[in-house]
CSV table of C-alpha atoms in Angstrom, one decimal:
chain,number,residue,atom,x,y,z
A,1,UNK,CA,4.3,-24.5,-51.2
A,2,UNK,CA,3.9,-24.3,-47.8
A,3,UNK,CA,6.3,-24.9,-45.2
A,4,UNK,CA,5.2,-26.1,-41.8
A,5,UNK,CA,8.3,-26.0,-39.4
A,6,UNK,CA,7.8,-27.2,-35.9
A,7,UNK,CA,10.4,-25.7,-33.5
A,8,UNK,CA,11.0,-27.3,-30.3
A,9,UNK,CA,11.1,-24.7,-27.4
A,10,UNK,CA,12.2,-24.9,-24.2
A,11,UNK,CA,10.0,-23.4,-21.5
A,12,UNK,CA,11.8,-24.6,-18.5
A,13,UNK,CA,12.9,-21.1,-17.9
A,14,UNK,CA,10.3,-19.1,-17.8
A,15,UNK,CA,9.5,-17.4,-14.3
A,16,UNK,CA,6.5,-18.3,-12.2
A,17,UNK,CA,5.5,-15.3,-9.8
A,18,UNK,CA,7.5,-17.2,-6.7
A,19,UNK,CA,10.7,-16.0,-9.3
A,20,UNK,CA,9.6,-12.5,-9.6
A,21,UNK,CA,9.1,-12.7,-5.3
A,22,UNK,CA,12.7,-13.8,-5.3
A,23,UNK,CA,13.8,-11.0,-6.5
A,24,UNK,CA,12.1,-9.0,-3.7
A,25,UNK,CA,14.6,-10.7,-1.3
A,26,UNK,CA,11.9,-12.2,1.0
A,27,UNK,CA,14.0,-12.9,3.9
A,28,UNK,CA,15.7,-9.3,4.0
A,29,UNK,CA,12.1,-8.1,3.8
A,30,UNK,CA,11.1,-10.3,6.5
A,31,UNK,CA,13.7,-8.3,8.6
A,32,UNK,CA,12.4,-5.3,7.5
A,33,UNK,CA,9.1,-5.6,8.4
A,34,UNK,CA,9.5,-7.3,11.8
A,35,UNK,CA,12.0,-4.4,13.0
A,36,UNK,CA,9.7,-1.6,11.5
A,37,UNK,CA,7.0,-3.3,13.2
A,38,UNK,CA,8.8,-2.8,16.5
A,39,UNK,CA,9.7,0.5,15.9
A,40,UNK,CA,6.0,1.2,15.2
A,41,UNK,CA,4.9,-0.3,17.8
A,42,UNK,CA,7.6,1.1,20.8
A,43,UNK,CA,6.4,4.8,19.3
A,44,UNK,CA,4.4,6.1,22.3
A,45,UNK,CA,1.6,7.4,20.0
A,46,UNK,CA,-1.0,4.9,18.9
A,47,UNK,CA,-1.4,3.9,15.5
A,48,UNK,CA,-5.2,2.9,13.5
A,49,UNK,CA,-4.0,-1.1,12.6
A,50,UNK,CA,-5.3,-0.4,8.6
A,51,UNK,CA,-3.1,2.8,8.6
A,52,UNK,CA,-0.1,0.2,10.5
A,53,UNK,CA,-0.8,-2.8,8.5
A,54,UNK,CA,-0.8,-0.5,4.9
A,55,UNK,CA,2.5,2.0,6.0
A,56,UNK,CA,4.4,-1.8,7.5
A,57,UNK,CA,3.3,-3.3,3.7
A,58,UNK,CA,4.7,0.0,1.6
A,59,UNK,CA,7.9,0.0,3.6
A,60,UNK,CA,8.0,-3.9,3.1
A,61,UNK,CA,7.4,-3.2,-1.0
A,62,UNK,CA,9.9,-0.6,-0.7
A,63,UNK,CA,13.0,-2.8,0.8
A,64,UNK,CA,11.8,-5.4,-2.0
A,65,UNK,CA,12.0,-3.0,-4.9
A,66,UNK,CA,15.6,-1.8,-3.7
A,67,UNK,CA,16.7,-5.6,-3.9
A,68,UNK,CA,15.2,-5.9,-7.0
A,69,UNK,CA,17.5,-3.3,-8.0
A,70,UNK,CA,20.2,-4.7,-6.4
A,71,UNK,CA,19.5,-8.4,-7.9
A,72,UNK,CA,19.4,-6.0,-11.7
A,73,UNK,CA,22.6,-4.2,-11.1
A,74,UNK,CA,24.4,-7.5,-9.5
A,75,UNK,CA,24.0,-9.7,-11.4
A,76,UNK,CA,27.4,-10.2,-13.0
A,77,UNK,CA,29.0,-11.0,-10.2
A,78,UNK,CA,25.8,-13.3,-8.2
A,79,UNK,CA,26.5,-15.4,-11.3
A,80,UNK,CA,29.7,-15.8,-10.1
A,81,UNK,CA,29.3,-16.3,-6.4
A,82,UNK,CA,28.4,-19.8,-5.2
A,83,UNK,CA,26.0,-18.2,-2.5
A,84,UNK,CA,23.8,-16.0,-4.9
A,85,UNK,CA,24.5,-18.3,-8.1
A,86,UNK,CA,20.7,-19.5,-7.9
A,87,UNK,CA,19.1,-16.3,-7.5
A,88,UNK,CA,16.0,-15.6,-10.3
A,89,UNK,CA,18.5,-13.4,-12.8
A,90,UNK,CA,21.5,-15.3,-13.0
A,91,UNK,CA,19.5,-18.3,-12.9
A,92,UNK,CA,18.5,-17.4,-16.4
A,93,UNK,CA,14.5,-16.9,-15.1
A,94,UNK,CA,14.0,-13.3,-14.8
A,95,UNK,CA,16.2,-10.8,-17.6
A,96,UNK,CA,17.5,-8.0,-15.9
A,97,UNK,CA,15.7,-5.2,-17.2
A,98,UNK,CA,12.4,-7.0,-16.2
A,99,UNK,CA,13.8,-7.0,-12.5
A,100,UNK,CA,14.7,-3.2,-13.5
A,101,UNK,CA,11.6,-2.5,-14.3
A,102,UNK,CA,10.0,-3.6,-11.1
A,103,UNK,CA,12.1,-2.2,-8.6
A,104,UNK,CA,11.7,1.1,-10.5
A,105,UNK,CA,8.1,0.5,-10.1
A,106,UNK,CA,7.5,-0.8,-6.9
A,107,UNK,CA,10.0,2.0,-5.4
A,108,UNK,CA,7.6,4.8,-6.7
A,109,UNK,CA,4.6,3.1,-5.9
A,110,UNK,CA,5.7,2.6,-2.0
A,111,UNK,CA,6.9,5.6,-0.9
A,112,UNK,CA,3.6,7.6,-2.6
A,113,UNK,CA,1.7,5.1,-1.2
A,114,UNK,CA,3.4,5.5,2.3
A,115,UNK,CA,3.4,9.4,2.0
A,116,UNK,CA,-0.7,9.2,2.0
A,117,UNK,CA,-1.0,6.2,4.2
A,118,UNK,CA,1.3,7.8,7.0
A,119,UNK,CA,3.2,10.6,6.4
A,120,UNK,CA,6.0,13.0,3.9
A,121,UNK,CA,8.9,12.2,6.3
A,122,UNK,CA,8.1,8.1,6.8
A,123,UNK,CA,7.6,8.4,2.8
A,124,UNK,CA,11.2,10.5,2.5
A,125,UNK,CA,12.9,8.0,4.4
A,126,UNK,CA,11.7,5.2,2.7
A,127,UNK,CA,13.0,7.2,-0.6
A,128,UNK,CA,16.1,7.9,0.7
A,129,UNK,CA,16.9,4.2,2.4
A,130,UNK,CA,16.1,3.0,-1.5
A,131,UNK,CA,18.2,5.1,-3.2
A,132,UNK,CA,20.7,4.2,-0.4
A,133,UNK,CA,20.7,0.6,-0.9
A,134,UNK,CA,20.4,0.5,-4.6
A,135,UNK,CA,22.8,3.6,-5.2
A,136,UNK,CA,25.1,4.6,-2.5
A,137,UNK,CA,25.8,0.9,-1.8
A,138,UNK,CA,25.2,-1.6,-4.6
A,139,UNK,CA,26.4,1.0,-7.9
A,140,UNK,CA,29.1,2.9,-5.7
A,141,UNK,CA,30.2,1.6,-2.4
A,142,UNK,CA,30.3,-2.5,-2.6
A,143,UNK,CA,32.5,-2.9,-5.5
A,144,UNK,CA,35.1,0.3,-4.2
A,145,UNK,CA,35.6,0.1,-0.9
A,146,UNK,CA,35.9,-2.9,1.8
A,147,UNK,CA,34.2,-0.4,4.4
A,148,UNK,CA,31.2,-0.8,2.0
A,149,UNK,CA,29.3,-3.0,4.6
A,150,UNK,CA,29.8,-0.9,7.2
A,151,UNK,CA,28.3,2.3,5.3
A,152,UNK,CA,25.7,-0.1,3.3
A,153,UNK,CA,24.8,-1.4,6.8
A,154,UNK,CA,23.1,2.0,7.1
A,155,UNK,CA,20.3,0.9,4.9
A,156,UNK,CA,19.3,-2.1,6.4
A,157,UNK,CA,18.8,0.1,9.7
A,158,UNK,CA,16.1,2.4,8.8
A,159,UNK,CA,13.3,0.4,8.7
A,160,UNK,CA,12.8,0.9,12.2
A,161,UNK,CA,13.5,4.7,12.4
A,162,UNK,CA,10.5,4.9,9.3
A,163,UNK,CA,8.3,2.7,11.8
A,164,UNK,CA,8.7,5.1,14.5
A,165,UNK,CA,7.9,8.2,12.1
A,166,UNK,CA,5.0,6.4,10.7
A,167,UNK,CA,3.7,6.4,14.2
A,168,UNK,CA,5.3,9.7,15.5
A,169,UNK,CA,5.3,11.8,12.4
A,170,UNK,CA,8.7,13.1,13.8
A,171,UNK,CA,12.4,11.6,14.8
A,172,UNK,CA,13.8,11.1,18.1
A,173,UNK,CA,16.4,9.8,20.2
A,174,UNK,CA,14.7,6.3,20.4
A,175,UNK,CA,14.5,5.7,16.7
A,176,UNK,CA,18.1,6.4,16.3
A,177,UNK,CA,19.1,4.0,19.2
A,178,UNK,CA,17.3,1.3,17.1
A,179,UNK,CA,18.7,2.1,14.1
A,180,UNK,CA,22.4,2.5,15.9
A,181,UNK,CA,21.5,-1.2,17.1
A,182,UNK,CA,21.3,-2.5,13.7
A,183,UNK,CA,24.2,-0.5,11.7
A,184,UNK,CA,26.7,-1.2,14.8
A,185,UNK,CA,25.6,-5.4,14.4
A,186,UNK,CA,26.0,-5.2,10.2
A,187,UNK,CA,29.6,-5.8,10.0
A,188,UNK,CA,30.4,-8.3,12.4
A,189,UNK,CA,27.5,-10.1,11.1
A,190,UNK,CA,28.5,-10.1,7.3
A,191,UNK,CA,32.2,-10.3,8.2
A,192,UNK,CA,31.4,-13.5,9.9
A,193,UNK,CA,29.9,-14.7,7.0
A,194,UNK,CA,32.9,-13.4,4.7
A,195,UNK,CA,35.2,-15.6,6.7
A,196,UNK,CA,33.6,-18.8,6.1
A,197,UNK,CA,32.0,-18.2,2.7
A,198,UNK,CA,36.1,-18.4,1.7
A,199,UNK,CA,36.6,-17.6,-2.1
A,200,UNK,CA,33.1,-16.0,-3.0
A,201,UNK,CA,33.9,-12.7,-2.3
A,202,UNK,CA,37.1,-12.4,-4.0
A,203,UNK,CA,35.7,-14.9,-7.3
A,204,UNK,CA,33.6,-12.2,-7.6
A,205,UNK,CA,35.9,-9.2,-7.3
A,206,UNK,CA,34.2,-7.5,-4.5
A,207,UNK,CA,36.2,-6.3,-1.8
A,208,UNK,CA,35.4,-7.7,1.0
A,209,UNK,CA,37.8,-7.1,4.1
A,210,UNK,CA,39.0,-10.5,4.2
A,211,UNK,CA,40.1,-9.8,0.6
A,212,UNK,CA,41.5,-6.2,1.0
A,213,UNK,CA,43.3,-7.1,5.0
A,214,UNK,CA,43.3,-10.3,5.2
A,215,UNK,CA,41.5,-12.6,7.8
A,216,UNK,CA,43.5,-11.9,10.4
A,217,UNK,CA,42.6,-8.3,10.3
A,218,UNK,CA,38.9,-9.8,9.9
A,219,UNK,CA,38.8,-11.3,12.9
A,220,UNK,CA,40.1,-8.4,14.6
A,221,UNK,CA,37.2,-6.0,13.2
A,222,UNK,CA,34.9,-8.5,14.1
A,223,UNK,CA,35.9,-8.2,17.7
A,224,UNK,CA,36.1,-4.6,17.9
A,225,UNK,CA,33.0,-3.4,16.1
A,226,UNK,CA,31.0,-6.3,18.7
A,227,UNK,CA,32.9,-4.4,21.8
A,228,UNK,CA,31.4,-1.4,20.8
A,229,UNK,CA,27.9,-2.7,19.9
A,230,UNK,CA,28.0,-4.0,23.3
A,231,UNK,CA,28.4,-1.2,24.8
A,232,UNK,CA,25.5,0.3,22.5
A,233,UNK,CA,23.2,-2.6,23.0
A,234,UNK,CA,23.1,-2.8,26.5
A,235,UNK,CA,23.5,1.4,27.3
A,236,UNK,CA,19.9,1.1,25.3
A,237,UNK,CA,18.5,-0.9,28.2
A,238,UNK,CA,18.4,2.6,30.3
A,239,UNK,CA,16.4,4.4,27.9
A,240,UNK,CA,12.9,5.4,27.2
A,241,UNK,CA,12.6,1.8,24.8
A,242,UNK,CA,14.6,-0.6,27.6
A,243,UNK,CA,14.1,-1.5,30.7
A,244,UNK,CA,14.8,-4.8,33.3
A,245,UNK,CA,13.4,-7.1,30.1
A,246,UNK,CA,15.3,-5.8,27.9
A,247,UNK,CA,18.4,-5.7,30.2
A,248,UNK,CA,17.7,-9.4,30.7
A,249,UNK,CA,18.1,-10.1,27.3
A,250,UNK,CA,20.6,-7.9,26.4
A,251,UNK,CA,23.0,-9.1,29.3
A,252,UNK,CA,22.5,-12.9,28.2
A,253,UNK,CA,23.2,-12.1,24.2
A,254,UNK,CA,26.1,-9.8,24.6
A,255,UNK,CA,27.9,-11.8,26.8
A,256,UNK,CA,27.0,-14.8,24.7
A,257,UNK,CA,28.6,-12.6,21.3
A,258,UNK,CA,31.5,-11.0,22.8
A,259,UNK,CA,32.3,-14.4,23.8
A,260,UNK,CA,32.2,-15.7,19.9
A,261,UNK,CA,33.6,-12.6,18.6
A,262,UNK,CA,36.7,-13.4,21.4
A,263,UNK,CA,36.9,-16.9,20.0
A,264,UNK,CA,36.9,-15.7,16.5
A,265,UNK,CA,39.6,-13.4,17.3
A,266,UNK,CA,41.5,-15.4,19.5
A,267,UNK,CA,42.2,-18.2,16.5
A,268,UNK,CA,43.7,-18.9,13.1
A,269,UNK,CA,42.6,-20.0,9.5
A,270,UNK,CA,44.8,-23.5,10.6
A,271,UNK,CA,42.1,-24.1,12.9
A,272,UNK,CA,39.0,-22.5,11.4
A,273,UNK,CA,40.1,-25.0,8.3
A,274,UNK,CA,40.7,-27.4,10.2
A,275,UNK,CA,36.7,-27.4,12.4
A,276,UNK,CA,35.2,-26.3,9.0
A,277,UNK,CA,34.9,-22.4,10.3
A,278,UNK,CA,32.8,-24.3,13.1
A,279,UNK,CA,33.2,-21.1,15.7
A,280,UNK,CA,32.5,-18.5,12.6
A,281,UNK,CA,29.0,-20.7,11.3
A,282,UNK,CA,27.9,-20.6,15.2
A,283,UNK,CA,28.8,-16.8,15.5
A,284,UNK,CA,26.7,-15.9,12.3
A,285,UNK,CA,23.8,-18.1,13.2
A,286,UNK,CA,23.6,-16.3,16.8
A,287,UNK,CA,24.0,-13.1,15.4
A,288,UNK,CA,20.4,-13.7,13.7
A,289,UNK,CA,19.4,-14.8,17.6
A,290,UNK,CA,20.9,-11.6,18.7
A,291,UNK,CA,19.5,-9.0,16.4
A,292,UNK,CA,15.8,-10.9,16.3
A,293,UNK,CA,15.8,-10.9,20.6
A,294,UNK,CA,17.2,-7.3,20.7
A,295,UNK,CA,13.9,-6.5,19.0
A,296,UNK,CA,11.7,-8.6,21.0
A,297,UNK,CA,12.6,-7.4,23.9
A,298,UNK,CA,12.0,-3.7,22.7
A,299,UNK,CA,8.5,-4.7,21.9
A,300,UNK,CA,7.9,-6.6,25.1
A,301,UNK,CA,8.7,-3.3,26.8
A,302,UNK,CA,6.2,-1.4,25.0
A,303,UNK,CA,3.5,-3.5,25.7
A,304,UNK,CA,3.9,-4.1,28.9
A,305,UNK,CA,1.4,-1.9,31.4
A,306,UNK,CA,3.8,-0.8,33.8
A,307,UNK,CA,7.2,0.7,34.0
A,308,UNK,CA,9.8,-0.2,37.0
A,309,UNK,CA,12.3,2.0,39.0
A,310,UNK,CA,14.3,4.1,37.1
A,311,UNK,CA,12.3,3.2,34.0
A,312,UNK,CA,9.2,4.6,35.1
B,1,UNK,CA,-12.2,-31.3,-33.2
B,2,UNK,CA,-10.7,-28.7,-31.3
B,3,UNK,CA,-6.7,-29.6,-30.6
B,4,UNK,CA,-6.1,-28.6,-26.7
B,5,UNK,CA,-2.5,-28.7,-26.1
B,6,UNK,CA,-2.3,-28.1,-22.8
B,7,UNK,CA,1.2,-27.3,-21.8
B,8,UNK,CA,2.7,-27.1,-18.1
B,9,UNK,CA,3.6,-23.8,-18.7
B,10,UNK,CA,-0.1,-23.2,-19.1
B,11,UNK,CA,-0.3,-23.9,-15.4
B,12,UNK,CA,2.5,-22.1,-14.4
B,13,UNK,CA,1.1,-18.9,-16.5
B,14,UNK,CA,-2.1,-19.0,-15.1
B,15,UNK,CA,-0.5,-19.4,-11.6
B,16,UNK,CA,1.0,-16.0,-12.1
B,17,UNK,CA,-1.9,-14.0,-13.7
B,18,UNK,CA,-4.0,-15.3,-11.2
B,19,UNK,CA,-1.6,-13.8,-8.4
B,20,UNK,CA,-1.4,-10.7,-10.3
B,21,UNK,CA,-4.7,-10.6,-9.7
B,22,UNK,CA,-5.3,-11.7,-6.5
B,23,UNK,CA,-2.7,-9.0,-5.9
B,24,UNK,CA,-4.7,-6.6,-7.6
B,25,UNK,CA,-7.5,-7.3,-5.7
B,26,UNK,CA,-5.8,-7.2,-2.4
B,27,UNK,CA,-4.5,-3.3,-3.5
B,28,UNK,CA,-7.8,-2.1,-4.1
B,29,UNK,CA,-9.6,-3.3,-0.9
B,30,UNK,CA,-6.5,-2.1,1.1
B,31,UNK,CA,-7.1,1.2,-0.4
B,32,UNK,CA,-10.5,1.0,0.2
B,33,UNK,CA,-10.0,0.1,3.9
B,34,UNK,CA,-7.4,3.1,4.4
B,35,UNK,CA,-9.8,5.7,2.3
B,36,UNK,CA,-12.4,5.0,4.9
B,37,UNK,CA,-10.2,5.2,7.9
B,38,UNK,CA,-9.4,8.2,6.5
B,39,UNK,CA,-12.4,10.1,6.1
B,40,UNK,CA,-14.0,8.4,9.3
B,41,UNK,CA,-11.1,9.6,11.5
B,42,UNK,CA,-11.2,12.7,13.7
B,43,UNK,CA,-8.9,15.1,11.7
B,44,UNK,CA,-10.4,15.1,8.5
B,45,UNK,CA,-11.8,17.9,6.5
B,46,UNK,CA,-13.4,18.6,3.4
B,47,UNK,CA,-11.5,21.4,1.4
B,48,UNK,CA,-13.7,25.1,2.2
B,49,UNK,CA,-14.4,26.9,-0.9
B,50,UNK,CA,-14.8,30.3,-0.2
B,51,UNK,CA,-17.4,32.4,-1.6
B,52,UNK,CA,-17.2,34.2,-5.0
B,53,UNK,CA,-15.3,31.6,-6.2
């Protein structure tokens, strides 16, 4: 006798490519490549565009696989958060091994490629900002420490430092302004975002500094860390990557963030509750301004002909 | 008669293979491109091999 059985199965969930993309984070890599970009391009040696174009794509494929990795070792607790709830894994789209097994992948693949497309070093870093991301601060640092932003921040700032190696073939002074620029702007940025994202954080066990100190203490990093980058951000203006257009733009956005970070510090959670964290949103969204200009302006000053007064 | 069941996931399957490929694709001409800027550029040598050997 034969049995024919018809079994009803549900494709819904199976991933299209824009799934497995997801899990590249495609607005981190966005970041990535724009601020390697500008570190490329403010290098004072001149780069072939193919060799440009191929080393900016590796180091792009290389930030992806390490959130890939990130999205794979994660994933308990984005299921939990409200914020990352939707992403490809804990959506049910995407099992984590396969996600495993692409930032694995992809992580090998770009920084061999980027070692013959540019250089050993840009290729090193690119290992080492990887293993940074996916080891030091997803697997150790993030679920240990509430510092584990500031250290984790590191990561995010090396994409311009491998731009201006790719370029260079060597590290300087410049590079590590850039990637001061970014690691000093991580935690008020994503402390910001703590304070308004209320109960995500500590749903999902991860302790943030308004979990561990409390918002009050928050708010007071938040001010202190953005005194110092500051400082930082507009000291740059009088190096060999500033200069009056930068200083411009650095003037305008510091002033504008110091004056956000003051506000944030200045009030309590009656109030935040009570606007609907209306002075933290607007802080986070002009942090995004503030980072994004700070770059502009860096590559405006590198391809601009001339060089003024004490910049020249 | 031929039975042609043809499934939305069909589409979406496709849609990814045909990314892969277009991927693919994309890889090789970019190595391509960077093999010849390679080998046109001013720096590059072929390997010597010395005599005797």
């Amino acid at each position: 006798m034969t049995d024919i059985s018809y079994q009803a199965q549900s494709y819904d969930n199976e991933a299209s490519l824009g799934d497995y993309f997801a899990l590249l984070k495609p607005r981190v890599m966005s970041l990535v490549v724009f601020t390697a970009l500008v570190g490329l391009l403010a290098a004072p040696v001149s780069v072939h565009p193919v060799i440009a174009f191929a080393s900016i794509l590796f180091v792009a494929i290389g930030a992806g696989a390490s959130g890939a990795l990130n999205m794979w070792w994660d994933a308990d607790i984005d299921a939990v958060m409200k914020r990352t709830a939707k992403r490809p894994i804990p959506a049910g789209k995407v099992t984590p091994d396969e996600a495993k097994v692409l930032g694995v992948a992809l992580s090998g693949m770009s920084v061999m490629m980027l070692a013959l497309s540019a250089n050993l070093l840009a290729a090193g870093l690119l290992a080492f900002t990887i293993f940074f991301y996916a080891v030091v601060y997803s697997m150790w640092l993030k679920r240990l420490t509430p510092q584990n932003i500031v250290i984790g921040g590191a990561a995010g700032a090396f994409p311009p430092v491998i731009g201006w190696v790719v370029a260079t073939g060597s590290m300087s002074v410049e590079a590590w302004l850039m990637f001061a620029l970014i690691f000093m702007w991580t935690p008020p940025h994503f402390w910001a975002l703590a304070l308004f994202m209320k109960s995500d954080y500590e749903d999902a066990g991860v302790p943030m500094l308004t979990v561990t100190h409390g918002r009050k203490a928050t708010r007071m990093h938040i001010l202190v860390y953005t005194v110092l980058l500051v400082g930082l951000a507009v000291g740059t203006a009088f190096t060999a990557i500033g200069g009056p257009v930068y200083l411009t733009v650095a003037i305008v956005l510091n002033a504008l963030f110091l004056k956000g970070a003051f506000d944030i510090w200045r009030r309590d959670e009656a109030a935040a509750e009570a606007d609907g964290y209306r002075v933290e949103k607007a802080f986070f969204k002009l942090s995004l301004l503030y980072l994004f200009l700070h770059f502009v302006a860096i590559l405006v000053e590198a391809m601009l002909p001339v060089s003024w007064g004490i910049w020249a | 008669m031929t039975i042609r069941a043809e499934h939305e996931i069909h589409q979406r399957r496709k849609g990814r293979n045909v990314g892969v490929g277009l991927m693919l694709a994309g890889f090789v001409v970019l190595i391509l491109a960077l093999t010849f800027v390679k080998i046109t550029g001013g720096d590059f040598e072929l390997p010597q091999i010395e005599e005797g050997q």
